């Protein structure tokens, strides 16, 4: 036998023996994975807190985050039990396309989290087709039941109409608008109860016409899960006082009746005035939220919402979901459960947050001006948040 022939035989032998072994190994590997990490519809795996996932904090491990997401030899990226949620009208199509296009490009094309898109009217076929075409992710469209949306029958319409007239006279933004009030009430007490939301724990709220200004090199949902955070924000602002004249007193009446819901290490200091202890108007801007729905579905918030709702303030005044969420989060959670997402560059209307951490800003390929954005301008409550964090000793925890 010639040397060449011998070499060929060895190769054939190796192929015959090794190929089945490799196939067998791959099969077993998949069986093992199936048993521990169930695949969901879109194939990336869920992960639970107990699993050994690569930990990535927003300020570190950006390269790992990219590898984890981009290197398919590692299998699909680990994902949290989470979804985007967008409330929109059919007329919001262009703005919805814009927001989804940006979040896909800056983040979600690497993670493929699903979307839930809700409307108080049926979405048109055109809306659904166009939006579905923007992403390989699962996109589900939901029709909000009337009873979760319209002004309740027990609201005294005469009194509500009078309040609207007064606000129009005073020039309060959306002061004469009933649908805006419906939307605020829905976003306060109903979004997390919609059937399409039931299968998820975390949500990231997005609105039409917002901007994501930087590449996001980590998974904020997994961050929430691993750090056991409950509520995440990027912008904090002052509320228009005329929209919430009795909100704070109503909230206080509730906590007087239910002192058991107050967290011992709460964030009251963020939302109250130093001397008087009254509401300072500060709230996390809820057009951006990443949060754990267990909180909203839980006893404290459910009771709180029902109490506020029954007082009629969504219609006799014009309570926003942002101050309602913020007051609840600040009272019923320990402050360590609230997270400021510095790495997520974000814009709603003309207000932007741009990463304050220099390295994150540089790595994010950001479309915003470093330290020249809204964060520390007059309307912002970021300074109040910082002050609260410093004086409560949160930083060192
Ligand atoms: N389906 C539906 N969605 C609505 C309605 N009104 C508002 N929305 C949505 O609710 C969210 C908040 O509404 P916006 O009009 O953006 O209110 P805002 O953010 O307080 O005010 P802007 O400064 O105008 O952005 C957005 O996602 C809107 O698309 C409505 O009547 N029907
Ligand atoms: C995700 O969370 C929801 C709500 O908590 C829960 O009902 C569901 O079973 C969870 N799904 C998975 C795959 O863990
Ligand atoms: C807040 O923290 C304290 C001390 O760690 C703990 O005992 C309490 O249960 C926490 N409260 C809530 C609402 O998580
Ligand atoms: Mg908006």
Short mmCIF file of C-alpha atoms and ligand atoms in Angstrom, two decimals:
data_model
loop_
_atom_site.label_atom_id
_atom_site.label_comp_id
_atom_site.label_asym_id
_atom_site.label_seq_id
_atom_site.Cartn_x
_atom_site.Cartn_y
_atom_site.Cartn_z
CA UNK A 1 0.00 0.00 0.00
CA UNK A 2 1.40 3.36 -0.94
CA UNK A 3 1.74 6.12 1.63
CA UNK A 4 -0.93 8.20 -0.17
CA UNK A 5 -3.37 5.31 -0.12
CA UNK A 6 -2.74 4.70 3.59
CA UNK A 7 -3.41 8.35 4.36
CA UNK A 8 -6.70 8.23 2.44
CA UNK A 9 -7.79 5.12 4.35
CA UNK A 10 -7.03 6.81 7.67
CA UNK A 11 -9.12 9.79 6.62
CA UNK A 12 -12.06 7.61 5.59
CA UNK A 13 -11.82 5.74 8.89
CA UNK A 14 -11.79 8.98 10.88
CA UNK A 15 -14.78 10.30 8.95
CA UNK A 16 -16.76 7.10 9.51
CA UNK A 17 -16.09 6.97 13.24
CA UNK A 18 -16.04 10.63 14.16
CA UNK A 19 -19.09 11.86 12.24
CA UNK A 20 -21.61 9.73 14.17
CA UNK A 21 -19.87 10.68 17.40
CA UNK A 22 -20.20 14.37 16.62
CA UNK A 23 -23.84 13.97 15.62
CA UNK A 24 -24.53 12.08 18.84
CA UNK A 25 -22.77 14.74 20.89
CA UNK A 26 -24.83 17.51 19.32
CA UNK A 27 -28.07 15.62 19.88
CA UNK A 28 -27.29 15.07 23.54
CA UNK A 29 -26.24 18.67 23.93
CA UNK A 30 -29.63 19.84 22.57
CA UNK A 31 -31.54 17.42 24.72
CA UNK A 32 -29.72 18.79 27.71
CA UNK A 33 -30.48 22.34 26.70
CA UNK A 34 -34.15 21.58 26.08
CA UNK A 35 -34.44 20.19 29.55
CA UNK A 36 -33.01 23.21 31.30
CA UNK A 37 -33.86 26.16 29.09
CA UNK A 38 -37.21 25.92 27.32
CA UNK A 39 -37.26 27.68 23.98
CA UNK A 40 -39.92 30.25 23.40
CA UNK A 41 -41.59 31.10 20.11
CA UNK A 42 -38.73 33.18 18.84
CA UNK A 43 -36.08 30.67 19.87
CA UNK A 44 -33.85 32.75 22.17
CA UNK A 45 -34.03 31.22 25.60
CA UNK A 46 -35.69 32.58 28.70
CA UNK A 47 -33.48 32.74 31.70
CA UNK A 48 -34.41 32.76 35.32
CA UNK A 49 -32.52 34.33 38.17
CA UNK A 50 -31.19 30.97 39.28
CA UNK A 51 -29.49 30.25 35.98
CA UNK A 52 -25.86 30.92 35.53
CA UNK A 53 -26.08 33.84 33.11
CA UNK A 54 -23.21 36.12 32.24
CA UNK A 55 -23.60 39.16 34.40
CA UNK A 56 -23.31 42.50 32.66
CA UNK A 57 -23.72 45.81 34.35
CA UNK A 58 -24.37 48.82 32.15
CA UNK A 59 -20.95 50.28 32.75
CA UNK A 60 -18.87 47.17 32.23
CA UNK A 61 -18.51 44.17 30.02
CA UNK A 62 -19.71 45.78 26.83
CA UNK A 63 -17.55 43.46 24.76
CA UNK A 64 -18.99 40.44 26.48
CA UNK A 65 -22.47 41.74 25.80
CA UNK A 66 -21.69 41.98 22.11
CA UNK A 67 -20.13 38.55 22.03
CA UNK A 68 -23.02 37.06 23.89
CA UNK A 69 -25.50 38.56 21.49
CA UNK A 70 -23.64 38.27 18.22
CA UNK A 71 -21.71 35.01 18.46
CA UNK A 72 -24.15 32.36 17.32
CA UNK A 73 -21.78 29.54 18.21
CA UNK A 74 -22.85 30.20 21.80
CA UNK A 75 -26.48 29.63 20.83
CA UNK A 76 -29.18 32.26 21.07
CA UNK A 77 -28.73 34.97 23.70
CA UNK A 78 -30.25 34.50 27.11
CA UNK A 79 -33.34 36.60 27.57
CA UNK A 80 -35.48 37.74 30.42
CA UNK A 81 -39.23 37.20 30.59
CA UNK A 82 -39.95 40.55 29.00
CA UNK A 83 -41.62 42.55 26.25
CA UNK A 84 -41.80 45.99 24.74
CA UNK A 85 -45.18 47.65 25.08
CA UNK A 86 -46.44 50.43 22.83
CA UNK A 87 -49.81 52.16 23.10
CA UNK A 88 -50.69 53.76 19.79
CA UNK A 89 -53.47 54.95 17.52
CA UNK A 90 -53.68 54.09 13.84
CA UNK A 91 -52.66 57.68 13.17
CA UNK A 92 -49.42 57.01 15.10
CA UNK A 93 -48.10 54.66 12.41
CA UNK A 94 -45.22 56.85 11.23
CA UNK A 95 -44.12 57.59 14.81
CA UNK A 96 -44.38 53.93 15.75
CA UNK A 97 -42.25 52.94 12.77
CA UNK A 98 -39.66 55.47 13.80
CA UNK A 99 -39.46 54.34 17.44
CA UNK A 100 -39.29 50.64 16.59
CA UNK A 101 -36.72 51.19 13.86
CA UNK A 102 -34.47 52.98 16.33
CA UNK A 103 -34.80 50.50 19.19
CA UNK A 104 -34.21 47.64 16.76
CA UNK A 105 -31.08 49.25 15.42
CA UNK A 106 -29.70 50.38 18.78
CA UNK A 107 -30.59 47.27 20.76
CA UNK A 108 -33.20 44.75 19.83
CA UNK A 109 -31.87 43.29 16.59
CA UNK A 110 -29.32 41.53 18.81
CA UNK A 111 -31.85 40.42 21.45
CA UNK A 112 -35.18 39.99 19.66
CA UNK A 113 -37.50 40.79 22.52
CA UNK A 114 -41.17 40.69 21.49
CA UNK A 115 -43.56 43.63 21.16
CA UNK A 116 -47.11 44.10 22.43
CA UNK A 117 -48.88 46.94 20.66
CA UNK A 118 -52.17 48.13 22.11
CA UNK A 119 -54.96 50.38 20.89
CA UNK A 120 -58.46 51.29 22.04
CA UNK A 121 -59.57 50.71 18.42
CA UNK A 122 -58.74 47.92 15.98
CA UNK A 123 -55.42 48.42 14.24
CA UNK A 124 -55.74 48.56 10.47
CA UNK A 125 -54.27 45.78 8.34
CA UNK A 126 -51.82 48.32 6.99
CA UNK A 127 -50.64 49.30 10.48
CA UNK A 128 -50.10 45.67 11.45
CA UNK A 129 -48.35 44.71 8.23
CA UNK A 130 -46.03 47.70 8.30
CA UNK A 131 -45.04 47.28 11.96
CA UNK A 132 -44.60 43.52 11.73
CA UNK A 133 -42.23 44.04 8.82
CA UNK A 134 -39.83 46.10 10.94
CA UNK A 135 -38.54 43.28 13.11
CA UNK A 136 -37.98 39.52 13.17
CA UNK A 137 -39.36 39.55 16.72
CA UNK A 138 -42.83 38.41 17.70
CA UNK A 139 -45.25 41.36 17.39
CA UNK A 140 -48.73 41.02 18.90
CA UNK A 141 -51.55 43.54 18.53
CA UNK A 142 -54.19 43.94 21.19
CA UNK A 143 -57.57 45.66 21.33
CA UNK A 144 -58.16 47.27 24.72
CA UNK A 145 -61.61 46.37 26.09
CA UNK A 146 -63.92 49.37 26.40
CA UNK A 147 -64.24 48.98 30.14
CA UNK A 148 -60.47 49.38 30.53
CA UNK A 149 -60.47 52.58 28.54
CA UNK A 150 -63.53 54.84 28.67
CA UNK A 151 -64.57 57.22 31.42
CA UNK A 152 -66.36 55.09 34.06
CA UNK A 153 -70.13 55.60 34.37
CA UNK A 154 -69.81 56.57 38.03
CA UNK A 155 -67.86 59.69 37.10
CA UNK A 156 -70.11 62.75 37.36
CA UNK A 157 -69.82 64.02 33.80
CA UNK A 158 -71.07 67.49 34.69
CA UNK A 159 -68.33 67.92 37.24
CA UNK A 160 -65.74 66.44 34.86
CA UNK A 161 -66.83 68.75 32.02
CA UNK A 162 -66.58 71.76 34.32
CA UNK A 163 -63.04 70.73 35.30
CA UNK A 164 -62.08 70.38 31.63
CA UNK A 165 -63.48 73.84 30.79
CA UNK A 166 -61.52 75.36 33.64
CA UNK A 167 -58.28 73.74 32.51
CA UNK A 168 -58.80 74.88 28.93
CA UNK A 169 -59.27 78.44 30.25
CA UNK A 170 -56.05 78.09 32.23
CA UNK A 171 -54.24 76.81 29.14
CA UNK A 172 -53.27 73.48 30.70
CA UNK A 173 -51.85 71.07 28.12
CA UNK A 174 -54.47 68.43 27.15
CA UNK A 175 -56.76 70.07 29.75
CA UNK A 176 -59.92 69.69 27.63
CA UNK A 177 -59.14 66.22 26.41
CA UNK A 178 -61.12 63.17 27.60
CA UNK A 179 -59.13 60.66 25.53
CA UNK A 180 -55.90 61.89 27.09
CA UNK A 181 -57.43 61.22 30.51
CA UNK A 182 -58.52 57.75 29.38
CA UNK A 183 -54.95 57.10 28.27
CA UNK A 184 -53.49 58.24 31.62
CA UNK A 185 -55.92 56.05 33.54
CA UNK A 186 -55.20 53.09 31.27
CA UNK A 187 -51.44 53.50 31.69
CA UNK A 188 -51.94 53.75 35.45
CA UNK A 189 -54.08 50.74 36.12
CA UNK A 190 -54.76 48.58 33.08
CA UNK A 191 -51.79 47.99 30.77
CA UNK A 192 -50.35 45.20 32.93
CA UNK A 193 -53.75 43.47 33.06
CA UNK A 194 -54.20 43.12 29.30
CA UNK A 195 -54.31 39.46 28.20
CA UNK A 196 -51.29 39.83 25.88
CA UNK A 197 -49.20 41.12 28.81
CA UNK A 198 -49.99 38.26 31.17
CA UNK A 199 -47.23 36.01 29.92
CA UNK A 200 -44.54 38.57 30.74
CA UNK A 201 -42.93 39.84 33.91
CA UNK A 202 -40.90 42.83 32.69
CA UNK A 203 -41.91 45.50 30.18
CA UNK A 204 -40.16 48.35 28.45
CA UNK A 205 -42.57 51.08 27.52
CA UNK A 206 -42.02 52.89 24.24
CA UNK A 207 -44.06 55.62 22.65
CA UNK A 208 -44.38 56.62 19.02
CA UNK A 209 -41.97 59.38 18.04
CA UNK A 210 -39.28 58.80 20.65
CA UNK A 211 -35.56 58.40 19.95
CA UNK A 212 -32.92 56.02 21.23
CA UNK A 213 -29.73 57.98 21.00
CA UNK A 214 -27.00 55.42 21.68
CA UNK A 215 -26.16 51.80 20.99
CA UNK A 216 -27.19 49.74 23.99
CA UNK A 217 -24.47 47.17 24.63
CA UNK A 218 -26.18 45.24 27.40
CA UNK A 219 -29.57 43.77 28.18
CA UNK A 220 -31.51 46.11 30.52
CA UNK A 221 -34.09 43.40 31.21
CA UNK A 222 -31.46 40.92 32.39
CA UNK A 223 -29.91 43.71 34.41
CA UNK A 224 -33.26 44.29 36.15
CA UNK A 225 -33.59 40.59 36.81
CA UNK A 226 -30.09 39.99 38.08
CA UNK A 227 -29.97 43.10 40.23
CA UNK A 228 -33.53 42.50 41.42
CA UNK A 229 -34.57 45.98 40.34
CA UNK A 230 -38.25 46.79 40.00
CA UNK A 231 -38.43 50.17 38.26
CA UNK A 232 -36.01 51.77 35.81
CA UNK A 233 -36.02 55.30 34.36
CA UNK A 234 -33.94 57.66 32.25
CA UNK A 235 -35.69 61.04 32.59
CA UNK A 236 -37.30 62.60 35.66
CA UNK A 237 -39.30 65.82 35.34
CA UNK A 238 -41.63 68.17 37.20
CA UNK A 239 -45.38 67.71 36.84
CA UNK A 240 -47.67 70.58 35.81
CA UNK A 241 -49.14 71.41 39.22
CA UNK A 242 -52.59 72.27 37.83
CA UNK A 243 -53.08 68.65 36.70
CA UNK A 244 -52.69 67.09 40.17
CA UNK A 245 -54.11 69.48 42.84
CA UNK A 246 -55.38 66.69 45.13
CA UNK A 247 -53.25 63.71 44.05
CA UNK A 248 -50.79 63.99 46.90
CA UNK A 249 -53.47 64.38 49.57
CA UNK A 250 -55.36 61.42 48.14
CA UNK A 251 -52.17 59.33 48.20
CA UNK A 252 -51.56 60.39 51.81
CA UNK A 253 -55.09 59.43 52.82
CA UNK A 254 -54.40 56.00 51.33
CA UNK A 255 -51.10 55.51 53.16
CA UNK A 256 -52.69 56.70 56.42
CA UNK A 257 -55.19 53.86 55.99
CA UNK A 258 -52.49 51.41 54.86
CA UNK A 259 -49.23 52.17 56.65
CA UNK A 260 -48.28 48.52 56.12
CA UNK A 261 -47.58 49.21 52.43
CA UNK A 262 -44.93 51.86 53.09
CA UNK A 263 -41.43 50.50 52.49
CA UNK A 264 -38.98 51.17 55.31
CA UNK A 265 -36.25 52.48 52.97
CA UNK A 266 -38.56 54.25 50.54
CA UNK A 267 -37.76 57.11 48.17
CA UNK A 268 -40.07 59.65 49.79
CA UNK A 269 -37.14 62.07 49.84
CA UNK A 270 -37.16 62.22 46.05
CA UNK A 271 -40.76 63.39 45.74
CA UNK A 272 -41.24 65.64 48.76
CA UNK A 273 -40.26 69.18 49.64
CA UNK A 274 -37.51 69.51 52.15
CA UNK A 275 -39.35 71.70 54.66
CA UNK A 276 -43.10 71.28 54.17
CA UNK A 277 -42.97 67.61 53.21
CA UNK A 278 -45.52 68.27 50.42
CA UNK A 279 -45.28 66.85 46.91
CA UNK A 280 -42.51 68.53 44.92
CA UNK A 281 -43.97 67.41 41.57
CA UNK A 282 -41.01 65.22 40.68
CA UNK A 283 -41.75 62.06 38.75
CA UNK A 284 -40.04 59.51 36.60
CA UNK A 285 -41.11 60.23 33.05
CA UNK A 286 -43.26 57.22 32.23
CA UNK A 287 -43.03 57.43 28.45
CA UNK A 288 -39.82 55.49 29.15
CA UNK A 289 -40.11 52.76 31.76
CA UNK A 290 -38.49 49.41 32.25
CA UNK A 291 -40.24 47.73 35.13
CA UNK A 292 -41.37 44.54 36.80
CA UNK A 293 -45.12 44.05 36.48
CA UNK A 294 -45.19 41.99 39.68
CA UNK A 295 -45.13 45.37 41.41
CA UNK A 296 -48.15 46.74 39.56
CA UNK A 297 -49.97 43.43 39.86
CA UNK A 298 -49.25 43.26 43.57
CA UNK A 299 -51.51 44.13 46.48
CA UNK A 300 -50.12 47.55 47.41
CA UNK A 301 -50.29 49.05 43.93
CA UNK A 302 -53.64 47.43 43.07
CA UNK A 303 -55.25 48.85 46.20
CA UNK A 304 -53.56 52.19 45.65
CA UNK A 305 -54.77 52.47 42.07
CA UNK A 306 -58.34 51.52 42.98
CA UNK A 307 -58.35 54.11 45.75
CA UNK A 308 -57.06 56.87 43.47
CA UNK A 309 -59.40 55.85 40.68
CA UNK A 310 -62.46 55.88 42.96
CA UNK A 311 -61.66 59.45 44.00
CA UNK A 312 -62.27 60.47 40.37
CA UNK A 313 -59.07 62.50 39.99
CA UNK A 314 -58.30 61.11 36.54
CA UNK A 315 -61.38 63.01 35.29
CA UNK A 316 -62.07 65.76 37.87
CA UNK A 317 -58.44 66.75 37.51
CA UNK A 318 -56.03 65.35 34.94
CA UNK A 319 -53.80 62.96 36.81
CA UNK A 320 -50.96 61.55 34.75
CA UNK A 321 -49.79 57.96 34.96
CA UNK A 322 -46.26 59.25 35.53
CA UNK A 323 -46.88 60.92 38.92
CA UNK A 324 -49.12 58.01 39.94
CA UNK A 325 -46.47 55.40 39.11
CA UNK A 326 -43.76 57.54 40.67
CA UNK A 327 -45.56 58.16 43.94
CA UNK A 328 -46.33 54.45 44.27
CA UNK A 329 -42.80 53.37 43.40
CA UNK A 330 -41.34 55.94 45.80
CA UNK A 331 -43.59 54.93 48.69
CA UNK A 332 -44.06 51.18 48.38
CA UNK A 333 -40.58 50.13 47.24
CA UNK A 334 -37.26 50.33 48.95
CA UNK A 335 -35.29 52.92 47.01
CA UNK A 336 -32.60 50.38 46.07
CA UNK A 337 -35.21 48.78 43.76
CA UNK A 338 -35.32 51.91 41.58
CA UNK A 339 -32.67 52.20 38.89
CA UNK A 340 -31.45 55.12 36.82
CA UNK A 341 -30.41 53.77 33.39
CA UNK A 342 -27.58 56.13 32.54
CA UNK A 343 -26.39 54.14 29.49
CA UNK A 344 -29.71 54.45 27.65
CA UNK A 345 -29.70 57.64 25.57
CA UNK A 346 -33.32 58.65 25.11
CA UNK A 347 -35.45 61.48 23.75
CA UNK A 348 -39.15 62.28 24.18
CA UNK A 349 -40.34 65.55 22.67
CA UNK A 350 -37.39 67.93 23.05
CA UNK A 351 -36.08 66.42 26.25
CA UNK A 352 -33.15 64.07 26.10
CA UNK A 353 -31.02 62.03 28.36
CA UNK A 354 -27.50 61.41 27.13
CA UNK A 355 -25.18 59.03 29.06
CA UNK A 356 -23.33 60.97 31.76
CA UNK A 357 -20.65 58.34 32.05
CA UNK A 358 -17.98 59.37 29.55
CA UNK A 359 -16.91 55.87 28.52
CA UNK A 360 -20.50 54.74 27.96
CA UNK A 361 -21.16 57.85 25.92
CA UNK A 362 -18.11 57.16 23.72
CA UNK A 363 -18.88 53.47 23.26
CA UNK A 364 -22.52 54.18 22.47
CA UNK A 365 -21.91 55.98 19.19
CA UNK A 366 -24.39 58.49 20.62
CA UNK A 367 -26.45 60.97 18.68
CA UNK A 368 -26.53 63.53 21.53
CA UNK A 369 -24.30 66.09 23.20
CA UNK A 370 -22.31 64.99 26.19
CA UNK A 371 -23.46 66.80 29.36
CA UNK A 372 -25.42 69.39 27.38
CA UNK A 373 -28.81 67.71 27.52
CA UNK A 374 -31.84 67.98 29.77
CA UNK A 375 -30.49 66.05 32.78
CA UNK A 376 -29.56 69.09 34.86
CA UNK A 377 -31.69 71.80 33.31
CA UNK A 378 -34.48 73.55 35.20
CA UNK A 379 -37.40 71.23 34.40
CA UNK A 380 -35.45 68.12 35.28
CA UNK A 381 -35.62 66.28 38.60
CA UNK A 382 -32.32 64.47 38.09
CA UNK A 383 -30.66 66.80 40.60
CA UNK A 384 -33.32 65.89 43.18
CA UNK A 385 -32.69 62.21 42.47
CA UNK A 386 -28.92 62.63 42.88
CA UNK A 387 -29.43 64.54 46.11
CA UNK A 388 -31.76 61.86 47.39
CA UNK A 389 -29.29 59.10 46.46
CA UNK A 390 -26.44 60.91 48.23
CA UNK A 391 -28.33 61.78 51.40
CA UNK A 392 -30.03 58.40 51.74
CA UNK A 393 -26.72 56.57 51.47
CA UNK A 394 -28.02 54.55 48.50
CA UNK A 395 -24.76 55.03 46.64
CA UNK A 396 -22.80 52.98 49.11
CA UNK A 397 -25.25 50.08 49.13
N1 LIG B 1 -54.74 54.06 21.27
C1 LIG B 1 -54.59 55.28 21.77
N2 LIG B 1 -53.38 55.68 22.18
C2 LIG B 1 -53.25 56.92 22.68
C3 LIG B 1 -54.34 57.82 22.78
N3 LIG B 1 -53.89 58.97 23.31
C4 LIG B 1 -52.58 58.80 23.53
N4 LIG B 1 -52.16 57.56 23.15
C5 LIG B 1 -50.82 56.98 23.28
O1 LIG B 1 -50.45 57.15 24.63
C6 LIG B 1 -49.11 57.54 24.75
C7 LIG B 1 -48.99 58.91 25.39
O2 LIG B 1 -49.64 59.85 24.59
P1 LIG B 1 -48.94 61.22 24.16
O3 LIG B 1 -49.88 61.93 23.28
O4 LIG B 1 -47.59 60.93 23.66
O5 LIG B 1 -48.89 61.95 25.55
P2 LIG B 1 -47.65 62.64 26.28
O6 LIG B 1 -46.43 61.82 26.08
O7 LIG B 1 -48.07 62.90 27.66
O8 LIG B 1 -47.56 64.01 25.57
P3 LIG B 1 -46.67 64.47 24.32
O9 LIG B 1 -45.81 65.51 24.90
O10 LIG B 1 -47.69 64.97 23.35
O11 LIG B 1 -45.91 63.29 23.81
C8 LIG B 1 -48.55 57.46 23.35
O12 LIG B 1 -48.01 56.15 23.20
C9 LIG B 1 -49.75 57.66 22.46
O13 LIG B 1 -49.57 57.04 21.22
C10 LIG B 1 -55.63 57.36 22.32
O14 LIG B 1 -56.63 58.06 22.37
N5 LIG B 1 -55.69 56.09 21.83
C1 LIG B 2 -43.19 35.13 32.75
O1 LIG B 2 -43.84 35.89 33.73
C2 LIG B 2 -45.24 35.72 33.79
C3 LIG B 2 -45.79 36.72 34.78
O2 LIG B 2 -45.10 36.67 36.01
C4 LIG B 2 -45.54 34.28 34.15
O3 LIG B 2 -46.93 34.08 34.20
C5 LIG B 2 -44.92 33.37 33.11
O4 LIG B 2 -45.13 32.02 33.48
C6 LIG B 2 -43.44 33.64 32.98
N1 LIG B 2 -42.92 32.89 31.87
C7 LIG B 2 -41.82 32.15 31.96
C8 LIG B 2 -41.43 31.44 30.71
O5 LIG B 2 -41.13 32.08 32.96
C1 LIG B 3 -37.15 47.07 52.58
O1 LIG B 3 -35.94 46.70 53.18
C2 LIG B 3 -36.07 46.23 54.50
C3 LIG B 3 -34.69 46.08 55.07
O2 LIG B 3 -33.87 45.35 54.22
C4 LIG B 3 -36.87 44.93 54.46
O3 LIG B 3 -37.03 44.41 55.75
C5 LIG B 3 -38.23 45.21 53.85
O4 LIG B 3 -38.96 44.01 53.68
C6 LIG B 3 -38.10 45.88 52.49
N1 LIG B 3 -39.41 46.35 52.05
C7 LIG B 3 -39.88 46.13 50.84
C8 LIG B 3 -41.24 46.67 50.55
O5 LIG B 3 -39.27 45.53 49.98
MG1 LIG B 4 -45.60 61.25 24.31
#
